[in-house]
CSV table of C-alpha atoms in Angstrom, one decimal:
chain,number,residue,atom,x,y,z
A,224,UNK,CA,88.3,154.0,134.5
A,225,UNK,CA,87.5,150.9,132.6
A,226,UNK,CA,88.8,148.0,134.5
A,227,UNK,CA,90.2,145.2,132.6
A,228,UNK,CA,89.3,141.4,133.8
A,229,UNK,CA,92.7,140.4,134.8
A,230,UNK,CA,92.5,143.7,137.0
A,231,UNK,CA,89.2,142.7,138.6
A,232,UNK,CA,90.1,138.9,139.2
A,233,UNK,CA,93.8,141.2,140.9
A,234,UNK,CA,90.9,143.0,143.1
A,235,UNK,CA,89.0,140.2,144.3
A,236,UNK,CA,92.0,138.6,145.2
A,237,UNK,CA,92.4,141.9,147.5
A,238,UNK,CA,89.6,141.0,149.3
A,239,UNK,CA,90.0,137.3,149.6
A,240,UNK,CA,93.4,138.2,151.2
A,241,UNK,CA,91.8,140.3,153.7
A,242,UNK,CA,89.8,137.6,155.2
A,243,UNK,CA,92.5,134.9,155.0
A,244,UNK,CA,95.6,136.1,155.6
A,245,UNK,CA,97.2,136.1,158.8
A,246,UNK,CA,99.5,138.5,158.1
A,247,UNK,CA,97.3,141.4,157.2
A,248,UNK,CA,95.3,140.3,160.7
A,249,UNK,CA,97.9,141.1,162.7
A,250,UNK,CA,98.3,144.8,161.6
A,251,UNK,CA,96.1,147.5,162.6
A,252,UNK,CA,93.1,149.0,160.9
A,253,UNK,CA,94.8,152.0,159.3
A,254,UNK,CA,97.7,150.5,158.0
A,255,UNK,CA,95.2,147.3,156.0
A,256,UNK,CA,93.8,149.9,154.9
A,257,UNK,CA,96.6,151.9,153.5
A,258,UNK,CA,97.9,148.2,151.8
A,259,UNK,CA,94.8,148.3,150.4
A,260,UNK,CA,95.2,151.4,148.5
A,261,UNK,CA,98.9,150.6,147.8
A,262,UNK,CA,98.2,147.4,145.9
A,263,UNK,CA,95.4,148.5,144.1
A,264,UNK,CA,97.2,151.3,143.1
A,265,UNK,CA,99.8,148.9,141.9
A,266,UNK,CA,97.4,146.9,139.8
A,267,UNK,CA,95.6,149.6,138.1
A,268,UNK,CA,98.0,152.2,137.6
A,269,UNK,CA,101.2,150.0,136.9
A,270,UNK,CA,102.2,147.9,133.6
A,271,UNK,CA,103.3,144.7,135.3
A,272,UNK,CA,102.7,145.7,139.2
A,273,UNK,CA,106.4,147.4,140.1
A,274,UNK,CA,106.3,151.2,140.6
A,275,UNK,CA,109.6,153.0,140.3
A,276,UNK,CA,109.9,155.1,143.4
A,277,UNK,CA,113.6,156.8,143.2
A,278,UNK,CA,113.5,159.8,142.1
A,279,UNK,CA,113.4,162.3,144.9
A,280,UNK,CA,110.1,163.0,146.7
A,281,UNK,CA,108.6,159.8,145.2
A,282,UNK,CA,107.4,158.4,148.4
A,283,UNK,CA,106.1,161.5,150.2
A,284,UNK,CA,103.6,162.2,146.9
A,285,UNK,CA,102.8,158.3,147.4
A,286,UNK,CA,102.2,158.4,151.0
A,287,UNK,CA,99.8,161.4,150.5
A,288,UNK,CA,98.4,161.0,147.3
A,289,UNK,CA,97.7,157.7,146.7
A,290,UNK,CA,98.1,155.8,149.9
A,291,UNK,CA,96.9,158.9,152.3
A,292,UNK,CA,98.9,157.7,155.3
A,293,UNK,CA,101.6,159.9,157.5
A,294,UNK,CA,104.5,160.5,154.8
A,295,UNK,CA,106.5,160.0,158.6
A,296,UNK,CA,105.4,156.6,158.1
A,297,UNK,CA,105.3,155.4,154.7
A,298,UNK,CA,109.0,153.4,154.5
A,299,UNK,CA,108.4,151.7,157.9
A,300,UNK,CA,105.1,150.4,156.1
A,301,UNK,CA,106.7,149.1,153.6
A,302,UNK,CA,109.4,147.1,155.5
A,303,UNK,CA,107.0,145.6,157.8
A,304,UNK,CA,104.8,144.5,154.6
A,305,UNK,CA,107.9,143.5,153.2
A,306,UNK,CA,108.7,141.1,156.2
A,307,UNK,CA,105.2,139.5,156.1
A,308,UNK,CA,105.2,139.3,151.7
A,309,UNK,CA,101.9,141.6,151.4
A,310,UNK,CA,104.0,143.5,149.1
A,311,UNK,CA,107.7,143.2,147.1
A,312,UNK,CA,109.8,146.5,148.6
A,313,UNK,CA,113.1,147.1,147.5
A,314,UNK,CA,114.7,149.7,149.2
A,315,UNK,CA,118.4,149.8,147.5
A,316,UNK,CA,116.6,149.9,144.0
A,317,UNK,CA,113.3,152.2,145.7
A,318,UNK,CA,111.2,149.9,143.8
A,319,UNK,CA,107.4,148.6,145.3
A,320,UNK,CA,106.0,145.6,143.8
A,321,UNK,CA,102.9,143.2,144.0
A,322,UNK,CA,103.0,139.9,146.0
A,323,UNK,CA,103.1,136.8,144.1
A,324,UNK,CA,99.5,136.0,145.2
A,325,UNK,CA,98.3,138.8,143.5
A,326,UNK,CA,100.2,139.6,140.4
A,327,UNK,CA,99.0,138.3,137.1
A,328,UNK,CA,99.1,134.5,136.5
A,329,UNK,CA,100.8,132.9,133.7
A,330,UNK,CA,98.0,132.3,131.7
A,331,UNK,CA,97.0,136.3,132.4
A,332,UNK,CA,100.7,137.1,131.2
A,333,UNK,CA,100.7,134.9,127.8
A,334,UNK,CA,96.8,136.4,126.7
A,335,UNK,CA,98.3,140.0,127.5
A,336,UNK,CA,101.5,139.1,125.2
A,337,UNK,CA,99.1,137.5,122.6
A,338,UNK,CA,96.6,140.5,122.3
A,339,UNK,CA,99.9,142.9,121.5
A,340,UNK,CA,100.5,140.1,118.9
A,341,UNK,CA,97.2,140.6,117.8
A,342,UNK,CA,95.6,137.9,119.3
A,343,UNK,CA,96.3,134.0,118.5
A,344,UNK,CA,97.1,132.9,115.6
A,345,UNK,CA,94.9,131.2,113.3
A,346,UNK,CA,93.9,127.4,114.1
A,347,UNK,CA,94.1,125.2,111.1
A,348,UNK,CA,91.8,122.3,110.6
A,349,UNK,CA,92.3,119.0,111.6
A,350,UNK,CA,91.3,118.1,107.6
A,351,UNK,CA,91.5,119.7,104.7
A,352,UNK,CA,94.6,120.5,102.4
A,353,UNK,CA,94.7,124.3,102.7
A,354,UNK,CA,93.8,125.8,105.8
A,355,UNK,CA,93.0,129.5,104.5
A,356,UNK,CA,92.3,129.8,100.8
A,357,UNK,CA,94.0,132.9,101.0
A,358,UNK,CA,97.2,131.2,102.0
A,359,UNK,CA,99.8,131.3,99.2
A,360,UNK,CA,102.0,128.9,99.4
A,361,UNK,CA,101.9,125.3,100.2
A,362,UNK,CA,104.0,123.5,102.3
A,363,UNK,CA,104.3,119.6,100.0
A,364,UNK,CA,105.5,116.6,101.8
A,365,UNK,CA,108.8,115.4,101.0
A,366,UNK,CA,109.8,112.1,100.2
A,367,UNK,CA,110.6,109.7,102.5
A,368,UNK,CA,109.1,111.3,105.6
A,369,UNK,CA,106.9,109.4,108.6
A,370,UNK,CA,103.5,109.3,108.1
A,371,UNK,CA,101.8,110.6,110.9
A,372,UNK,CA,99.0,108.1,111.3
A,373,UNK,CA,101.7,105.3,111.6
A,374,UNK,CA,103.6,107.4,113.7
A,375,UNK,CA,104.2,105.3,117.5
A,376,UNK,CA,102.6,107.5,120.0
A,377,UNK,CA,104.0,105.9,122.3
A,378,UNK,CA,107.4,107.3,121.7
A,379,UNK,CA,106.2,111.0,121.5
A,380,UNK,CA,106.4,113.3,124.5
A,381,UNK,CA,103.0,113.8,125.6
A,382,UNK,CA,103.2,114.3,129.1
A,383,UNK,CA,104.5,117.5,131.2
A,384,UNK,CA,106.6,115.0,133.2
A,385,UNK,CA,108.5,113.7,130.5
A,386,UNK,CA,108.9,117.6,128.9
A,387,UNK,CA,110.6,118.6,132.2
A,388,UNK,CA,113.1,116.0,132.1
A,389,UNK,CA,114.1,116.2,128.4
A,390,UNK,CA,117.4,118.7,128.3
A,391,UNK,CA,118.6,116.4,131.3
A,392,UNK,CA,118.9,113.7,129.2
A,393,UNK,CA,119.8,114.8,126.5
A,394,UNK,CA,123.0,113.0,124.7
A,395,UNK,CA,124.2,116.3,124.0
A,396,UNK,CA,127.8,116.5,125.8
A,397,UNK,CA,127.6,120.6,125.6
A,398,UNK,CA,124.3,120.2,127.4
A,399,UNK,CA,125.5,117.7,130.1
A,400,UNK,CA,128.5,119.9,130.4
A,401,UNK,CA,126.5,122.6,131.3
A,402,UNK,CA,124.3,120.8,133.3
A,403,UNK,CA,126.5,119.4,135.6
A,404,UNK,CA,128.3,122.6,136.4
A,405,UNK,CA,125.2,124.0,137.1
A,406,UNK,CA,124.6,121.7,139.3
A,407,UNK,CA,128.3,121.6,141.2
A,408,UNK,CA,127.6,125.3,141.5
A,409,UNK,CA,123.6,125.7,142.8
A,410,UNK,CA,123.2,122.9,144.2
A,411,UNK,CA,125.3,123.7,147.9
A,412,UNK,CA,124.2,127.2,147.4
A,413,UNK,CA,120.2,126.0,147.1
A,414,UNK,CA,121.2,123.4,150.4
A,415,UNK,CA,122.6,126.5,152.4
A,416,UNK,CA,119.8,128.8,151.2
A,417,UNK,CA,117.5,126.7,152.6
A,418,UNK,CA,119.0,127.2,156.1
A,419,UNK,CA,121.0,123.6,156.1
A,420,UNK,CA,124.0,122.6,157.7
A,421,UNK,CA,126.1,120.5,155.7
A,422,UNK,CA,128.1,118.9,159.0
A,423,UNK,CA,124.2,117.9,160.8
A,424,UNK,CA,122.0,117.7,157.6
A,425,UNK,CA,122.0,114.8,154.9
A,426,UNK,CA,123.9,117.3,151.8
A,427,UNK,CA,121.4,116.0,149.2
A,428,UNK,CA,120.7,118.2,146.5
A,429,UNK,CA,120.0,116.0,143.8
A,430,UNK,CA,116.2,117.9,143.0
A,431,UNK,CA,118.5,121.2,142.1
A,432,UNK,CA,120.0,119.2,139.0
A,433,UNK,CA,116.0,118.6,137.7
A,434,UNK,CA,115.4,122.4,138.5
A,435,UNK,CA,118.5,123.4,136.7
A,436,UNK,CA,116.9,121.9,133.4
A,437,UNK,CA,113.7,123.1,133.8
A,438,UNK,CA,115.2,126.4,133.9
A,439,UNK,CA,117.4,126.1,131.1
A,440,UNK,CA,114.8,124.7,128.9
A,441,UNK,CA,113.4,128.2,129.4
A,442,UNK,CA,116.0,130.3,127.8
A,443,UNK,CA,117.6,131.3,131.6
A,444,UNK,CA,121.2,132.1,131.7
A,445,UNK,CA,123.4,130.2,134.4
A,446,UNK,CA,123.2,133.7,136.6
A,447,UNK,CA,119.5,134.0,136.6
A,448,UNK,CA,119.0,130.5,137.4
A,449,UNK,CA,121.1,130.8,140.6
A,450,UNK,CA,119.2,134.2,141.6
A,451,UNK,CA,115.8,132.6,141.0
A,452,UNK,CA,116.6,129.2,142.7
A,453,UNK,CA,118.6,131.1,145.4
A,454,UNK,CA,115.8,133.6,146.4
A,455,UNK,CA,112.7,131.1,146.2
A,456,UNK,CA,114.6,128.5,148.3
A,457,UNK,CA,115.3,131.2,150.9
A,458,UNK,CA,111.9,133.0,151.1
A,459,UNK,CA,109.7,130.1,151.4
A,460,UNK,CA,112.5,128.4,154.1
A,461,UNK,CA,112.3,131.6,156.2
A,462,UNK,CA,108.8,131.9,155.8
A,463,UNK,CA,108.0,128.0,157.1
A,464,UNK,CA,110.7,128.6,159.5
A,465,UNK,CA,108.1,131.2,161.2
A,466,UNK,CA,105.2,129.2,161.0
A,467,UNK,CA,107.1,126.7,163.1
A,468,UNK,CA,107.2,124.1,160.4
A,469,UNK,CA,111.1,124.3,158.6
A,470,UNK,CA,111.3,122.6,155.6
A,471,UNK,CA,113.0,119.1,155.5
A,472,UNK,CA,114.2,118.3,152.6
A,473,UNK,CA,114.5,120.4,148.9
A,474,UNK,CA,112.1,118.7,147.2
A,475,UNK,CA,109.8,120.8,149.5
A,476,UNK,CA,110.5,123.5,147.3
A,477,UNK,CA,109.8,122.4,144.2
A,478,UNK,CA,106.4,123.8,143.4
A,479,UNK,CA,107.4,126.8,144.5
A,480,UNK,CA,111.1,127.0,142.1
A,481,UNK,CA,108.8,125.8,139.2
A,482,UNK,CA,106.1,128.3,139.6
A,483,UNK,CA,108.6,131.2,139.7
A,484,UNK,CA,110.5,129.4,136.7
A,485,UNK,CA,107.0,129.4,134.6
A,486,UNK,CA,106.0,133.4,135.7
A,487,UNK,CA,109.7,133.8,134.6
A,488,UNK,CA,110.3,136.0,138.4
A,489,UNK,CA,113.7,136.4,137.8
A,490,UNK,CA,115.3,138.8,140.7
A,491,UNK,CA,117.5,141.8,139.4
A,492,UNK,CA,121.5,141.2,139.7
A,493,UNK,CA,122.6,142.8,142.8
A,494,UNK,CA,123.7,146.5,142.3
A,495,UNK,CA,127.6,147.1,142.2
A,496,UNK,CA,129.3,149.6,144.9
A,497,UNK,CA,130.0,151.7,141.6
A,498,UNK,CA,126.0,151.7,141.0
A,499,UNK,CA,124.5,152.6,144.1
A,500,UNK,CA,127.2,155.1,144.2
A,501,UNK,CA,126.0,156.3,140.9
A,502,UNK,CA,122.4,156.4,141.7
A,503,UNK,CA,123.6,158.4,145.1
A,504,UNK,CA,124.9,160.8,143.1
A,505,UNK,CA,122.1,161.3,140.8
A,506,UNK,CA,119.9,161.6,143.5
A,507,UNK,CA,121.7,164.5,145.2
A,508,UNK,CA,121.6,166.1,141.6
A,509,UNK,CA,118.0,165.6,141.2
A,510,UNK,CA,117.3,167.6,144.3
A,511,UNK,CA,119.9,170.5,143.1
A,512,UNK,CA,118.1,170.5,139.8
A,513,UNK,CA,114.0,170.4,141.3
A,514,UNK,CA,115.6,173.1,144.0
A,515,UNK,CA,117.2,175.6,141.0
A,516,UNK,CA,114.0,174.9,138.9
A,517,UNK,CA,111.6,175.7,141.4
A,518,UNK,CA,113.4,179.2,142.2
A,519,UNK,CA,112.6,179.9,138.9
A,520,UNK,CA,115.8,179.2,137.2
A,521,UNK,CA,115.8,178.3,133.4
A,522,UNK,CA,117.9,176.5,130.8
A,523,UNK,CA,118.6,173.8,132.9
A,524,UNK,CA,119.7,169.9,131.7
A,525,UNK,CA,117.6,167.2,133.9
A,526,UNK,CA,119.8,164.9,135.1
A,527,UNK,CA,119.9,161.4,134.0
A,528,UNK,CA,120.9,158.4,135.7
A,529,UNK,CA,122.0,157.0,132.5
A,530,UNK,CA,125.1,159.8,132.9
A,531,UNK,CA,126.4,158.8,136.4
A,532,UNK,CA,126.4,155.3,135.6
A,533,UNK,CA,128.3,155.9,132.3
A,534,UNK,CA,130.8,158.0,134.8
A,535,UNK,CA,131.1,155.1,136.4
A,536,UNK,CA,131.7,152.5,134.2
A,537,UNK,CA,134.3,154.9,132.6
């Protein structure tokens, strides 16, 4: 198998793990080594380190397949490498997924999405009227423009700092508007995420307003804001709350709400009554279909999830 550079920068951060991480200290020799094998599976065998793990009998072929651990065993695994964030496990969806730590980086992410492009686009030079000779059309300056040599710099946005803060202050009112009910409606929900009590704890949330832009600047809707926000603020809270350091203020998690708004790690909407129903359902058909198949029965229409939840929304 060839293995890619992103993959092998994945894997050494496999073994760094192993030798720093507390968590993965605390568990016993057989089931490190059965993380081992699930995360690497996960990076080599998975398009963006999330394997899909509901159809029926999923986790048994797993467990003794891949990870080669009891198939008794494999779900109370995951939950307790769940608790410690060695690994992503959602059991409502049955979905596995890599850490943060060791999923691709931003940087990884945008030369994956530029090689599908077909790599970067071509530079043009810093002189020159025509870039390419094989270009065919020529973009003329109009009349009455700013010259770029005269231009101020000092009035152009040159710094990250200033970038972040540019939608909030904005003169648009349709951008304030939204803005500010953004913030009326994260902002207590990011203060009681981070395990706060509004009647002992100073209610300041004024960091969630700054986070708000930065999100919307990226093309997030107001719902996947909230979910992001929400989730970060409570996972790193919890976590520091076990380490015996809470956080005291917000702005503590700052670094980690803006890294999760730049890797664009938006959590799935919560699944509806209706769809867990559906997928129930689906899975008890699953097992009637593999059962009828394997006895040799013929002719038969695999079901598809895509049906039940269509029932469902009828």
């Amino acid at each position: 198998m060839k293995v890619s550079a992103t993959h092998r920068d994945q894997l050494s951060r496999i073994a760094l793990m192993q030798v720093e991480s507390l968590a993965l200290s605390a568990l016993e020799a057989v089931q490190v080594l059965s993380w081992v094998r699930l995360v690497t599976y996960l990076i080599l065998n998975t398009a963006d380190g999330v394997l899909d793990v509901s159809f029926p009998g999923a986790l048994r072929a797993l467990a003794r397949t891949k990870v080669f651990c009891d198939e008794n065993l494999i779900e109370t695994y995951l939950e307790t490498y769940a608790k410690t964030q060695l690994i992503t496990w959602d059991h409502d969806a049955q979905t596995i997924a890599l850490p943060p730590n060791l999923g691709m980086t931003a940087r990884q992410i945008a030369s994956r999405a530029n090689g599908k492009k077909g790599g970067r686009p071509r530079k043009t030079p810093k002189t020159g009227v025509v870039a390419d000779q094989r270009q065919g059309n020529i973009v003329l300056p109009i009349s009455g423009g700013k010259d770029v040599a005269h231009e101020n710099l000092a009035k152009t946005h040159l710094t990250g700092a200033r970038d972040k803060l540019s939608l909030a202050s904005k003169s648009s009112s349709e951008d304030k508007l939204r803005l500010n009910a953004l913030f009326s409606r994260i902002g207590p929900k990011a203060f009681e995420a981070a395990g706060y009590d509004p009647a002992r704890d100073m209610p300041n949330w004024g960091i969630v307003r700054q986070w708000n832009a930065t999100a919307v600047a990226k093309g997030m809707t107001d719902d996947q804001i909230e979910r992001l926000i929400c989730s970060v603020v409570s996972s790193v809270a919890e976590r520091q709350r076990e380490r015996g350091n809470p956080a005291t203020h917000l702005g503590y998690f700052t670094k980690a709400v803006e890294r999760a708004i730049t890797d664009g790690d938006i959590p799935d909407a919560p699944k509806t009554a209706e769809e867990r129903k559906a997928e129930r359902e689906w899975g008890s058909a699953m097992e009637d279909y593999t059962s009828r198949l394997a006895c040799g029965e013929t002719g038969l229409r695999r079901p598809e999830l895509a049906d039940f939840l269509a029932q469902v929304a009828a």
